[in-house]
Tab-separated table of C-alpha atoms in Angstrom:
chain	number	residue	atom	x	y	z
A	15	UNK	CA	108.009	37.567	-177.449
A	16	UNK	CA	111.186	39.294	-177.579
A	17	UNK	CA	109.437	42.105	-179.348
A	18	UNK	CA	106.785	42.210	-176.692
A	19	UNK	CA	109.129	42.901	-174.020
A	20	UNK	CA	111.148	45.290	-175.743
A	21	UNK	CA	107.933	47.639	-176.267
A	22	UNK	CA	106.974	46.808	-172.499
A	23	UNK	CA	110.749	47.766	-171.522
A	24	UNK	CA	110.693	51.056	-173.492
A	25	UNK	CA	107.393	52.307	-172.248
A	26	UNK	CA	108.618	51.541	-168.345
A	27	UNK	CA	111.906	53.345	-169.765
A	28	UNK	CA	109.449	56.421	-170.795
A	29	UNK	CA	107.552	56.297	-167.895
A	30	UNK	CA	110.323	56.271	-165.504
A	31	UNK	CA	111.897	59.714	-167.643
A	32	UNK	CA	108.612	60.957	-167.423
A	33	UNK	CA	108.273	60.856	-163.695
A	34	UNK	CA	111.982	61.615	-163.189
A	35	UNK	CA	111.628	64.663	-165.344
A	36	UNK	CA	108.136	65.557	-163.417
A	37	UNK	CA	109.900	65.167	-159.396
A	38	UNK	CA	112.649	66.932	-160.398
A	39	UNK	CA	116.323	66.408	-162.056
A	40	UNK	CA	119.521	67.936	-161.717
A	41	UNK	CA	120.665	69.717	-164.510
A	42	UNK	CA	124.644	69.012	-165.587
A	43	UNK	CA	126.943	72.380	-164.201
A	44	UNK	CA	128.163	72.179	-167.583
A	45	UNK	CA	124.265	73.506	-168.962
A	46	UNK	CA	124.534	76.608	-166.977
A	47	UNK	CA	128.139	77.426	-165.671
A	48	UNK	CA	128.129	79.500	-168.843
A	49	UNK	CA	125.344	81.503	-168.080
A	50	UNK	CA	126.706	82.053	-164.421
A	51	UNK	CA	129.610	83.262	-165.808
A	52	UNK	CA	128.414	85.850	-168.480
A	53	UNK	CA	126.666	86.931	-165.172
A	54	UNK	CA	129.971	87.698	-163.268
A	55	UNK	CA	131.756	89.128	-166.071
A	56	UNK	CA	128.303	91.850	-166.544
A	57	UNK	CA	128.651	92.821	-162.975
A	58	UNK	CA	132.460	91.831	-161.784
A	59	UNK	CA	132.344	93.918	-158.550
A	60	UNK	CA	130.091	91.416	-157.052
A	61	UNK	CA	130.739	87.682	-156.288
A	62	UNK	CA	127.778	84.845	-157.550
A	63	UNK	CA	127.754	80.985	-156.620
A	64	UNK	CA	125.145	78.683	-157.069
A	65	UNK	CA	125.858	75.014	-155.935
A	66	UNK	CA	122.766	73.377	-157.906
A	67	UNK	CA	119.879	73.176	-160.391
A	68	UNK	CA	117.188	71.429	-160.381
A	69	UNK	CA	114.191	71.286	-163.478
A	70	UNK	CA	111.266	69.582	-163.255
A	71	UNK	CA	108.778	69.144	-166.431
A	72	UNK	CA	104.749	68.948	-166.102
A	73	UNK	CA	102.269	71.197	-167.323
A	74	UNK	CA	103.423	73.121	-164.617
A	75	UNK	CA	107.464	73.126	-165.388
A	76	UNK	CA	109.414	74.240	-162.078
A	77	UNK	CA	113.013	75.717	-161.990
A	78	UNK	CA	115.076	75.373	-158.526
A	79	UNK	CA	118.021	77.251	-158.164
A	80	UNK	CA	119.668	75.690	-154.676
A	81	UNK	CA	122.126	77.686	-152.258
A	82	UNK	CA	122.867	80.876	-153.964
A	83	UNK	CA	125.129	83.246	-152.680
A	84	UNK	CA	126.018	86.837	-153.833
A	85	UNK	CA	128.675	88.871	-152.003
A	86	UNK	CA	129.564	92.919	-152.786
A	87	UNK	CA	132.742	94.172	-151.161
A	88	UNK	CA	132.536	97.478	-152.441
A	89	UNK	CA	128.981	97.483	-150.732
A	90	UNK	CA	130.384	95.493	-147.890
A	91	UNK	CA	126.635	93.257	-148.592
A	92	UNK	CA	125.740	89.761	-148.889
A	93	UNK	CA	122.954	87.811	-149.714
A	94	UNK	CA	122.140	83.877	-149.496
A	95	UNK	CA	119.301	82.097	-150.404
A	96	UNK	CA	118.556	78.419	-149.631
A	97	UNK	CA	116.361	78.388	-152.998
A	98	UNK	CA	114.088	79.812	-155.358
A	99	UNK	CA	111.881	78.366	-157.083
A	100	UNK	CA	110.535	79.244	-160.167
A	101	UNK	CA	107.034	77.796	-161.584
A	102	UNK	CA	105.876	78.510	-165.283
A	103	UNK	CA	102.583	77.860	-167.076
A	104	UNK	CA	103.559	75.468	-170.208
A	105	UNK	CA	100.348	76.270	-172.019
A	106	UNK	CA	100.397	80.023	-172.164
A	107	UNK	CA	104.503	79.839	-172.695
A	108	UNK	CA	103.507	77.739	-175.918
A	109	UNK	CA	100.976	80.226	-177.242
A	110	UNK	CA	102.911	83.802	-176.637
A	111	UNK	CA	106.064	81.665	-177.719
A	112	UNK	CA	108.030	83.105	-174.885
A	113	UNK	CA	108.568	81.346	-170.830
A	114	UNK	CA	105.968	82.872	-168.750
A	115	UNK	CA	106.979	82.424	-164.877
A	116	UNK	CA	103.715	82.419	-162.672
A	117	UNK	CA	104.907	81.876	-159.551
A	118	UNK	CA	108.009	82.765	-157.347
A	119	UNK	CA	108.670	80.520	-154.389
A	120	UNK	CA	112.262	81.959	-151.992
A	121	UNK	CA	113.493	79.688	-148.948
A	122	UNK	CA	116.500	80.623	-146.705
A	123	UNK	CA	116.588	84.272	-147.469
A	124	UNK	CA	119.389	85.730	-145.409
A	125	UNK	CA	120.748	89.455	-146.297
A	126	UNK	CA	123.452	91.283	-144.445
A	127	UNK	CA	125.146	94.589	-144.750
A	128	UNK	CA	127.475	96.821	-142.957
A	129	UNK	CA	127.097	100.682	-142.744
A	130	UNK	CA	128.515	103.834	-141.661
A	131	UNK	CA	125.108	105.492	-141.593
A	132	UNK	CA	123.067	106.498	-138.330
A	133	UNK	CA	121.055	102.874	-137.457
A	134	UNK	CA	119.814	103.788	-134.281
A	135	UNK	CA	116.613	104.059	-136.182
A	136	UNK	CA	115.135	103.324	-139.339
A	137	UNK	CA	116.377	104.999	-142.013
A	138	UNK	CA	117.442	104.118	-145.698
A	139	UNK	CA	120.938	105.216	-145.342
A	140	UNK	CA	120.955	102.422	-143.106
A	141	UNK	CA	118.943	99.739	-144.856
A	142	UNK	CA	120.464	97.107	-147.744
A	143	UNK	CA	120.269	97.929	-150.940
A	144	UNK	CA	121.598	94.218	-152.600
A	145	UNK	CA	117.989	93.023	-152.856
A	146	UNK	CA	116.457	95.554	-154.242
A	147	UNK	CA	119.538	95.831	-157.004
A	148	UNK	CA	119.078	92.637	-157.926
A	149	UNK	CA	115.534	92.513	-158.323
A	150	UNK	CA	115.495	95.872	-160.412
A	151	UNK	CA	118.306	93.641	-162.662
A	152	UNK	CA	116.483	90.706	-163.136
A	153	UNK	CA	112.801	92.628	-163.938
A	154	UNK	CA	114.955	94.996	-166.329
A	155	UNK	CA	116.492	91.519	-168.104
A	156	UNK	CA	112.047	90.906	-168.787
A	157	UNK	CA	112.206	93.993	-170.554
A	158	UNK	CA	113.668	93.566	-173.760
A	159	UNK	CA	112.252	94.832	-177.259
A	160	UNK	CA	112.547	91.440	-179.224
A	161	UNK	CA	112.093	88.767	-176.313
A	162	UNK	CA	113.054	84.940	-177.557
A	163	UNK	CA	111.338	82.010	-175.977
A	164	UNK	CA	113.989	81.824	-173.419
A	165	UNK	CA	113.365	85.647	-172.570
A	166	UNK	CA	111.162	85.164	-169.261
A	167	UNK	CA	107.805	87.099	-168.724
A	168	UNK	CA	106.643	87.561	-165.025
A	169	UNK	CA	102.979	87.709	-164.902
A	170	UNK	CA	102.678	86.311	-161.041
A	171	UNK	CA	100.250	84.291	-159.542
A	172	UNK	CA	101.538	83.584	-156.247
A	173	UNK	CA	104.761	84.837	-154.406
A	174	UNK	CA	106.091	83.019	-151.194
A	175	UNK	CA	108.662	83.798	-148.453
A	176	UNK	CA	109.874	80.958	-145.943
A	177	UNK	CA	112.843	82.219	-143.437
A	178	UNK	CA	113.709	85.746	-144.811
A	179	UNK	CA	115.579	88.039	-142.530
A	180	UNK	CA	117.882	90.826	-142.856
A	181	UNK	CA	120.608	92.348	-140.483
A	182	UNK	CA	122.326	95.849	-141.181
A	183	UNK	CA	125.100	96.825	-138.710
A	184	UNK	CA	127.003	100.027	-137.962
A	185	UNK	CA	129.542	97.838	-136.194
A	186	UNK	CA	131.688	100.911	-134.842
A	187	UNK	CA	128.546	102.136	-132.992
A	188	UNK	CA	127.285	99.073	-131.873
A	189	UNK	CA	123.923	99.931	-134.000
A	190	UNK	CA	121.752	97.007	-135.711
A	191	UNK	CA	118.575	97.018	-137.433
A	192	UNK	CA	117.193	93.587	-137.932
A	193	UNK	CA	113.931	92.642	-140.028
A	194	UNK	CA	112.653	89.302	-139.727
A	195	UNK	CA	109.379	87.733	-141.937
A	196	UNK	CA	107.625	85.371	-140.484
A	197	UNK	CA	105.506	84.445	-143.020
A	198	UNK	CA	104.956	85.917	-146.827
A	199	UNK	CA	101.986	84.940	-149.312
A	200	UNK	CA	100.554	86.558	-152.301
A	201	UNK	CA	98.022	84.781	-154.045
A	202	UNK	CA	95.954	85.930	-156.967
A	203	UNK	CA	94.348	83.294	-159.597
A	204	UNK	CA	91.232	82.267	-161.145
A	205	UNK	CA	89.881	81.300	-157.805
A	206	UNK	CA	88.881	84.460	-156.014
A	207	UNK	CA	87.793	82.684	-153.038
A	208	UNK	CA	91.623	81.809	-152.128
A	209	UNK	CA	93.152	85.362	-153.985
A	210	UNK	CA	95.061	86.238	-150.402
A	211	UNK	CA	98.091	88.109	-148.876
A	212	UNK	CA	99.463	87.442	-145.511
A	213	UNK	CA	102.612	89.239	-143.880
A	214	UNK	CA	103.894	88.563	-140.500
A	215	UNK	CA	107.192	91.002	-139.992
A	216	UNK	CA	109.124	91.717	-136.836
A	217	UNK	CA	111.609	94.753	-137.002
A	218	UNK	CA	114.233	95.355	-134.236
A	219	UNK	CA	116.558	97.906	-133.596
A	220	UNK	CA	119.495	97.706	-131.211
A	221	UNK	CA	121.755	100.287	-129.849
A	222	UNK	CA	123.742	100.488	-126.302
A	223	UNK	CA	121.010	102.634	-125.274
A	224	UNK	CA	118.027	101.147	-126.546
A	225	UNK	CA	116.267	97.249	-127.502
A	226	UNK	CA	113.160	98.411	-129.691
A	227	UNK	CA	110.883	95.671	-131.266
A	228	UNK	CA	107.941	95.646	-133.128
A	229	UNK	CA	105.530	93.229	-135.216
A	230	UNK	CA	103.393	93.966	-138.056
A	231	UNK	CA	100.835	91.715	-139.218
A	232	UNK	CA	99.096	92.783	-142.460
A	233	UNK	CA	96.180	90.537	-144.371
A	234	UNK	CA	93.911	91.683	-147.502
A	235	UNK	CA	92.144	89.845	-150.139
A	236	UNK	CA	93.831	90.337	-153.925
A	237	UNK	CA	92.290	90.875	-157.212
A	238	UNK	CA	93.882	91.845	-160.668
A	239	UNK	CA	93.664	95.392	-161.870
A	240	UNK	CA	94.159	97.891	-165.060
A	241	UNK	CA	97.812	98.038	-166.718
A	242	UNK	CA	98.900	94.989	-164.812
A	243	UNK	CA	97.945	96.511	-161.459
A	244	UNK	CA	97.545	94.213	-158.359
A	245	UNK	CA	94.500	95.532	-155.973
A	246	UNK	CA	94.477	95.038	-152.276
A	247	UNK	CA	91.228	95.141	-150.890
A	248	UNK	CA	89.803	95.187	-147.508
A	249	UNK	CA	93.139	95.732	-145.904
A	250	UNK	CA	94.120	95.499	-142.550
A	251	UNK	CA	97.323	96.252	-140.943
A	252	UNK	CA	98.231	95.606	-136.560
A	253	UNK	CA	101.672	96.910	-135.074
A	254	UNK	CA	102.251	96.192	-131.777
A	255	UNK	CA	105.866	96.472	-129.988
A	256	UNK	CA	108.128	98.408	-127.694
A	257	UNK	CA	109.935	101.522	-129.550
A	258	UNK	CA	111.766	104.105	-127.752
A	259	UNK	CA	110.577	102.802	-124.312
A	260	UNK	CA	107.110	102.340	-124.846
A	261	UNK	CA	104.670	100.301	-125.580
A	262	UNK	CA	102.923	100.709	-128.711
A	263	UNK	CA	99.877	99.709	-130.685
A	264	UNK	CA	98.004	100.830	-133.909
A	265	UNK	CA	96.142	99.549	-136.585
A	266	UNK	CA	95.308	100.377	-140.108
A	267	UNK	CA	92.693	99.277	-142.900
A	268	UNK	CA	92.088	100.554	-146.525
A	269	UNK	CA	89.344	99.757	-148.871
A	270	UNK	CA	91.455	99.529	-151.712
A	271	UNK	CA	95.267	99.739	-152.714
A	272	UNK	CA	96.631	99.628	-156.080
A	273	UNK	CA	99.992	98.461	-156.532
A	274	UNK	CA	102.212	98.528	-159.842
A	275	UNK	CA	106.097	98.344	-161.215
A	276	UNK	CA	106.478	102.177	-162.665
A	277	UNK	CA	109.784	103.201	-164.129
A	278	UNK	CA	111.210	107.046	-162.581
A	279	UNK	CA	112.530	109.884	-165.063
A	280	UNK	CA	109.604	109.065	-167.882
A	281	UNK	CA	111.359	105.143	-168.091
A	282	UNK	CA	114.746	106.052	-168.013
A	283	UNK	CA	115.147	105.336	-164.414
A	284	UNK	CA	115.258	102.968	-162.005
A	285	UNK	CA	112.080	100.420	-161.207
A	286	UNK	CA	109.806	101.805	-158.284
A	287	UNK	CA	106.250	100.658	-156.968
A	288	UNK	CA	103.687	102.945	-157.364
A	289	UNK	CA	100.938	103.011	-155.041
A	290	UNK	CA	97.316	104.521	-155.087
A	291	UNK	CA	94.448	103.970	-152.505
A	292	UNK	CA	91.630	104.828	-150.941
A	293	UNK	CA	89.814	105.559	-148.286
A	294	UNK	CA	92.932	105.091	-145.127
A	295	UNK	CA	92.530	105.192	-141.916
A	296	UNK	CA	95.031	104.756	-139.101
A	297	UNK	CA	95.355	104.953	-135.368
A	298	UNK	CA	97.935	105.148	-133.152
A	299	UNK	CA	98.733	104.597	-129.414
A	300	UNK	CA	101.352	104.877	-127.256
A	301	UNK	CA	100.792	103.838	-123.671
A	302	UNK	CA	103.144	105.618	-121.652
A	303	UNK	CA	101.013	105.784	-117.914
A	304	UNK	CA	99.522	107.918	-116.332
A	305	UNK	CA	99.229	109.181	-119.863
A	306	UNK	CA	97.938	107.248	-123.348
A	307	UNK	CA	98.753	109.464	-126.078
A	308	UNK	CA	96.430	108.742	-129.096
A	309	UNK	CA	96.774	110.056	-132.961
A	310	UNK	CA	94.304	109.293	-135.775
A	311	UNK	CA	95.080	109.599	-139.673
A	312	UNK	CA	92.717	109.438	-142.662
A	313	UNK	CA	92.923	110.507	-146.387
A	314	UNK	CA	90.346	109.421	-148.817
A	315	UNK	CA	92.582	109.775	-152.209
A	316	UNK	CA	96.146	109.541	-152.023
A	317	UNK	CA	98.872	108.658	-154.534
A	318	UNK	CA	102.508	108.328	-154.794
A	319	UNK	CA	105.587	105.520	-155.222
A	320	UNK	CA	108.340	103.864	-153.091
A	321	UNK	CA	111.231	104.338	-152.523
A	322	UNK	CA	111.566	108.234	-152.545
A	323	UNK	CA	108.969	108.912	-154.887
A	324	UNK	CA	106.563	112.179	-154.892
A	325	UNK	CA	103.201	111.611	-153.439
A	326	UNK	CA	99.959	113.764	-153.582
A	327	UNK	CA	97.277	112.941	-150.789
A	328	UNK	CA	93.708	114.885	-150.917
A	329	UNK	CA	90.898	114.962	-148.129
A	330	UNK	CA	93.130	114.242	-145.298
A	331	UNK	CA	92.726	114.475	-141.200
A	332	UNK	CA	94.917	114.627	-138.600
A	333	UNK	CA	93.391	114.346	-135.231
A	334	UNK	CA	95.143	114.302	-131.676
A	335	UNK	CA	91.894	111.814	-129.976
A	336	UNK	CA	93.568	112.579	-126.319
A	337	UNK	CA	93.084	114.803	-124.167
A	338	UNK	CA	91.808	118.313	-125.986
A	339	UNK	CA	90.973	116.247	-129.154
A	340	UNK	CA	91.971	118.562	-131.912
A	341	UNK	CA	91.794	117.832	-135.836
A	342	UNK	CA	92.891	119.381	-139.124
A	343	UNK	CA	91.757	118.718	-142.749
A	344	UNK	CA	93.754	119.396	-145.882
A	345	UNK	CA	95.531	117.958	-149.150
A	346	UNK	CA	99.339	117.594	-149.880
A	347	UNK	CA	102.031	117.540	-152.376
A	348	UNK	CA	105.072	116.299	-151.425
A	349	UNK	CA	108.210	116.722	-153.661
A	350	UNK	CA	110.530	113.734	-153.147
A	351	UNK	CA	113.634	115.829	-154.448
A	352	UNK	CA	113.266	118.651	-153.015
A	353	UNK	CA	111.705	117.147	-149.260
A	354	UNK	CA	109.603	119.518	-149.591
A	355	UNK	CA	105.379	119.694	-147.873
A	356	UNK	CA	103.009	121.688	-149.170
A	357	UNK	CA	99.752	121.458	-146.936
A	358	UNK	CA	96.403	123.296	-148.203
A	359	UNK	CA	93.076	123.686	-146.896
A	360	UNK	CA	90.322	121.384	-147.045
A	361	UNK	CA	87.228	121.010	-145.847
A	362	UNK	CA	85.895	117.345	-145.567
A	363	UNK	CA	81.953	116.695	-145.031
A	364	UNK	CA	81.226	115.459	-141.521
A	365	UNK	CA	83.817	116.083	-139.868
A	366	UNK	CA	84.484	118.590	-137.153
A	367	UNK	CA	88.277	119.311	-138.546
A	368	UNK	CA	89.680	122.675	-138.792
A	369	UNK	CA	91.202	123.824	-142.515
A	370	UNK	CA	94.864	123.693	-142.436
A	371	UNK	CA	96.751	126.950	-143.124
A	372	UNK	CA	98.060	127.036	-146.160
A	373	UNK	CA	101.898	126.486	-145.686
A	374	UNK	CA	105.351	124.871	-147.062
A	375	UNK	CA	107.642	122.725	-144.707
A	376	UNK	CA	110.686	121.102	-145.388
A	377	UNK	CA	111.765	117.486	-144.076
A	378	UNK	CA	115.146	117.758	-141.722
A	379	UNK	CA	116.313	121.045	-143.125
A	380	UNK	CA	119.610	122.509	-142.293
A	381	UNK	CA	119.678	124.289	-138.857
A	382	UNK	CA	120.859	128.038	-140.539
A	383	UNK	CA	118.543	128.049	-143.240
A	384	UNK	CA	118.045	131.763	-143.989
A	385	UNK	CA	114.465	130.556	-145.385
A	386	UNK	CA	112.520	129.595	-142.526
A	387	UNK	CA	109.549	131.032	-141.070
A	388	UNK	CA	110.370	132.706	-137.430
A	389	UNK	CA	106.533	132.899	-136.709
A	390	UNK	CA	105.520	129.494	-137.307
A	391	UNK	CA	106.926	126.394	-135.268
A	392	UNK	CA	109.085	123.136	-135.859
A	393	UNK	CA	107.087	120.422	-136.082
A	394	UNK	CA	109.588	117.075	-134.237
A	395	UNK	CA	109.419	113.486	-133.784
A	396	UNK	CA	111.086	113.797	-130.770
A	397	UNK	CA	111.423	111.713	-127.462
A	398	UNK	CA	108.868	109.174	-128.841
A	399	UNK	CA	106.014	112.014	-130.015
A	400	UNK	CA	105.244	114.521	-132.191
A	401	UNK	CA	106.047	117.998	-130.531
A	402	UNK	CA	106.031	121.550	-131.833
A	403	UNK	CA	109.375	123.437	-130.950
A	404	UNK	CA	109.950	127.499	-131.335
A	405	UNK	CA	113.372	126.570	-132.448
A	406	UNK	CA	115.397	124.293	-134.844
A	407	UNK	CA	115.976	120.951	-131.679
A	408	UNK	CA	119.966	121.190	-131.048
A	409	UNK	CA	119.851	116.775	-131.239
A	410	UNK	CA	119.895	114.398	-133.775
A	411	UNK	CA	115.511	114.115	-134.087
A	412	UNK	CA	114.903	111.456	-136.618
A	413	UNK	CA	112.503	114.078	-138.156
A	414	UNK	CA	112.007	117.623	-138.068
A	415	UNK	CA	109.470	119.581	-140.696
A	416	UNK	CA	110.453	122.927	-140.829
A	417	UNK	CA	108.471	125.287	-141.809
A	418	UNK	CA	109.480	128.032	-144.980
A	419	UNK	CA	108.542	130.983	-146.922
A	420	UNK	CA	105.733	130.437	-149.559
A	421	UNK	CA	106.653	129.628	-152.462
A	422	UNK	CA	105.003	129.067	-155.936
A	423	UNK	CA	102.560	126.008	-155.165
A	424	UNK	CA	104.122	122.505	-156.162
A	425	UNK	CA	100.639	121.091	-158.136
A	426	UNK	CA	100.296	118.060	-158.792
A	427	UNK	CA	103.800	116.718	-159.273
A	428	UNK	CA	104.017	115.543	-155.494
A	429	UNK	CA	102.722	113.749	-152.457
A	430	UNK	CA	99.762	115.655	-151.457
A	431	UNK	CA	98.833	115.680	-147.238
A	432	UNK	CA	98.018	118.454	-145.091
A	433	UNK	CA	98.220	118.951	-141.511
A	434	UNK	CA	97.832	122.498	-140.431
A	435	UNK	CA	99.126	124.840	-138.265
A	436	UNK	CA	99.839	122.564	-135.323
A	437	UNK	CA	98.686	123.307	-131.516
A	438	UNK	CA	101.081	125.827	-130.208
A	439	UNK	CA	102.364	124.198	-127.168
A	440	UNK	CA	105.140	125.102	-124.866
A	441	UNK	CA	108.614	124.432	-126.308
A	442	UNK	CA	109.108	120.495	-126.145
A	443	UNK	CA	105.875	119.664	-125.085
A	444	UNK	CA	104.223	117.083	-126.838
A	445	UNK	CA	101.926	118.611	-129.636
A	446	UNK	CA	97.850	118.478	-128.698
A	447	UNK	CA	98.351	117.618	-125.009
């Protein structure tokens, strides 16, 4: 008897671990205060805390790392996250003999940062840079050349977002940009049917003058491609908002985009996403009454990488769809280094486009530049629109293309677009009105 209800008491005791272990337990501070530690002395300009830990074991092990916060003073950044959770496949982490994390699950992102740049607009002088940093660290801490079993491999299947914003300030000018997501999914398994990704964003930006809003909603179904590619098909993309006192709308959609983690300066550099697609097409509107000026984009081929990566784009259009409806077709490099467009002719089959003119602009050039073209114009987002200007504009336009001498032709090494020569227009009128 007594026997008998010691065996009955040890497999309650074992199934009571067993579901313990399964809903989740807190792991000691003493397991992992180390490894917090080593992680403040690698980087000791930056601040980490992390209140708790939580592991739970199935054939689907999670790891939840609660209230995290990471502050840089040099920076003058911070970043907190409620938790993230982190869900690896026990199977395949037993056969390649190293932790494979599947799924990435964040909660309570919250990422501030204050700045002495220009954030009347957006502009990555003026955006945080925390994030990113520590997501370059952690992917580089993957890439090791003799990974142990505690070495993590990210191969993900799904990646979530629930309450991430972020706020960057210039406080002196009373500037803020804002960025808040609504809702984040990525989801790509062995069950194409529910392969999906879902983004609801709204960006605001806030100056005395000026309250501009808008929201982006973006949906596409997702499939796994070559060298650990992931493929967005069928995408679609809605903006609506107020910016720079108007009301705007515009849409996008894309048969296909490629997506993948490249390395700059042949590996040597830092992480970037590198992006190729086809078949794009945009529109734009803004709805400023009596007028509603109207701008259409394509390119059937383009390739290139963010942040500040070259890009080449071939068989593009640009078409003003208002008024006197003109439209030019060409390719592009663009250098990333050098800001510098190189737009050539094209002629694309069906369309009524005009060939660019082969030229060479340069983005936001200085205003004495001894090597601009006097006969061709400025090309300005200005006052809310694209306008052509005989002169360099005397304010601060949040993008100017200027256009240059010819110079030997920039291949393939860049982004590759190509307007053309635009509609001469009176000095600050909009361009194709």
């Amino acid at each position: 008897m007594h026997r008998a209800l010691t065996g009955v008491a040890a497999i309650l005791l074992l199934l009571s671990l067993i579901f313990i272990l399964a809903h989740g337990v807190v792991i000691p501070r003493f397991f992992w205060e180390h490894r917090l530690e080593a992680i403040r002395n690698q980087y000791p300009d930056q601040t980490f805390q992390v209140k708790r830990v939580v592991l739970s074991l199935s054939l689907k092990p999670q790891l939840i790392v609660s209230e995290i916060k990471i502050d840089n003073p040099t920076r003058r950044e911070n970043t907190q996250l409620g938790l993230i959770r982190l869900g690896m496949d026990a199977v395949e982490s037993f056969k390649q003999g190293r932790l494979l994390i599947d799924s990435i699950s964040l909660k309570g992102l919250m990422v501030q940062a204050e700045k002495e740049a220009d954030c009347s607009y957006i502009n990555l002088d003026c955006m945080p840079v925390l994030p990113l940093a520590l997501t370059a660290r952690a992917w580089q801490s993957t890439q090791v050349a003799n990974p142990g079993f505690l070495t993590p491999e990210i191969d993900l299947k799904t990646l979530e977002l629930e309450q991430a914003q972020f706020i960057a300030r210039n406080t002196a000018a009373q500037q803020e940009i804002s960025g808040k997501l609504e809702q984040f999914k990525f989801q790509l398994g062995n069950a194409p049917k529910n392969n999906q990704f879902n983004l609801g964003w709204q960006v605001a930006v806030k100056t005395p003058q000026a309250n501009n809003q808008l929201y982006i909603a973006m949906n596409a179904k997702t499939q796994a491609g070559a060298k650990n590619e992931i493929v967005l098909e069928q995408l679609k993309v809605d903006v609506s908002g107020k910016w720079n006192g108007f009301p705007w709308t515009g849409t996008a959609e894309q048969d296909l985009l490629a997506m993948r983690l490249a390395q700059a300066k042949n590996g040597q550099g830092a992480p970037y996403l590198k992006l190729t697609g086809e078949n794009l097409r945009t529109y734009v509107r803004r709805d400023d009454l009596p007028e509603t000026h109207q701008a259409a984009f394509s390119a059937q081929q383009f390739t290139g990488g963010l942040p500040a990566q070259d890009w080449v784009l071939n068989k593009a259009e640009w078409t003003y769809t208002h008024e006197n409806a003109q439209a030019w077709t060409f390719n592009m490099n663009y250098a990333a280094a050098e800001r510098l467009l190189e737009l050539k002719p094209e002629t694309i089959e069906g369309s009524e486009g005009i060939p660019a003119e082969p030229q060479l602009r340069e983005i936001n050039c200085a205003v004495d530049t001894s090597n601009i073209r006097k006969d061709k114009l400025y090309w300005v987002w200005q006052e809310g629109w694209f306008r052509t200007l005989v002169q360099h504009p005397q304010d601060n336009s949040s993008l100017v293309l200027c256009p240059l001498l010819q110079q030997p032709s920039l291949g393939a090494a860049g982004l590759g677009a190509a307007f053309d020569k635009a509609a001469v227009s009176p000095e600050g009128e909009p361009a194709g009105t």
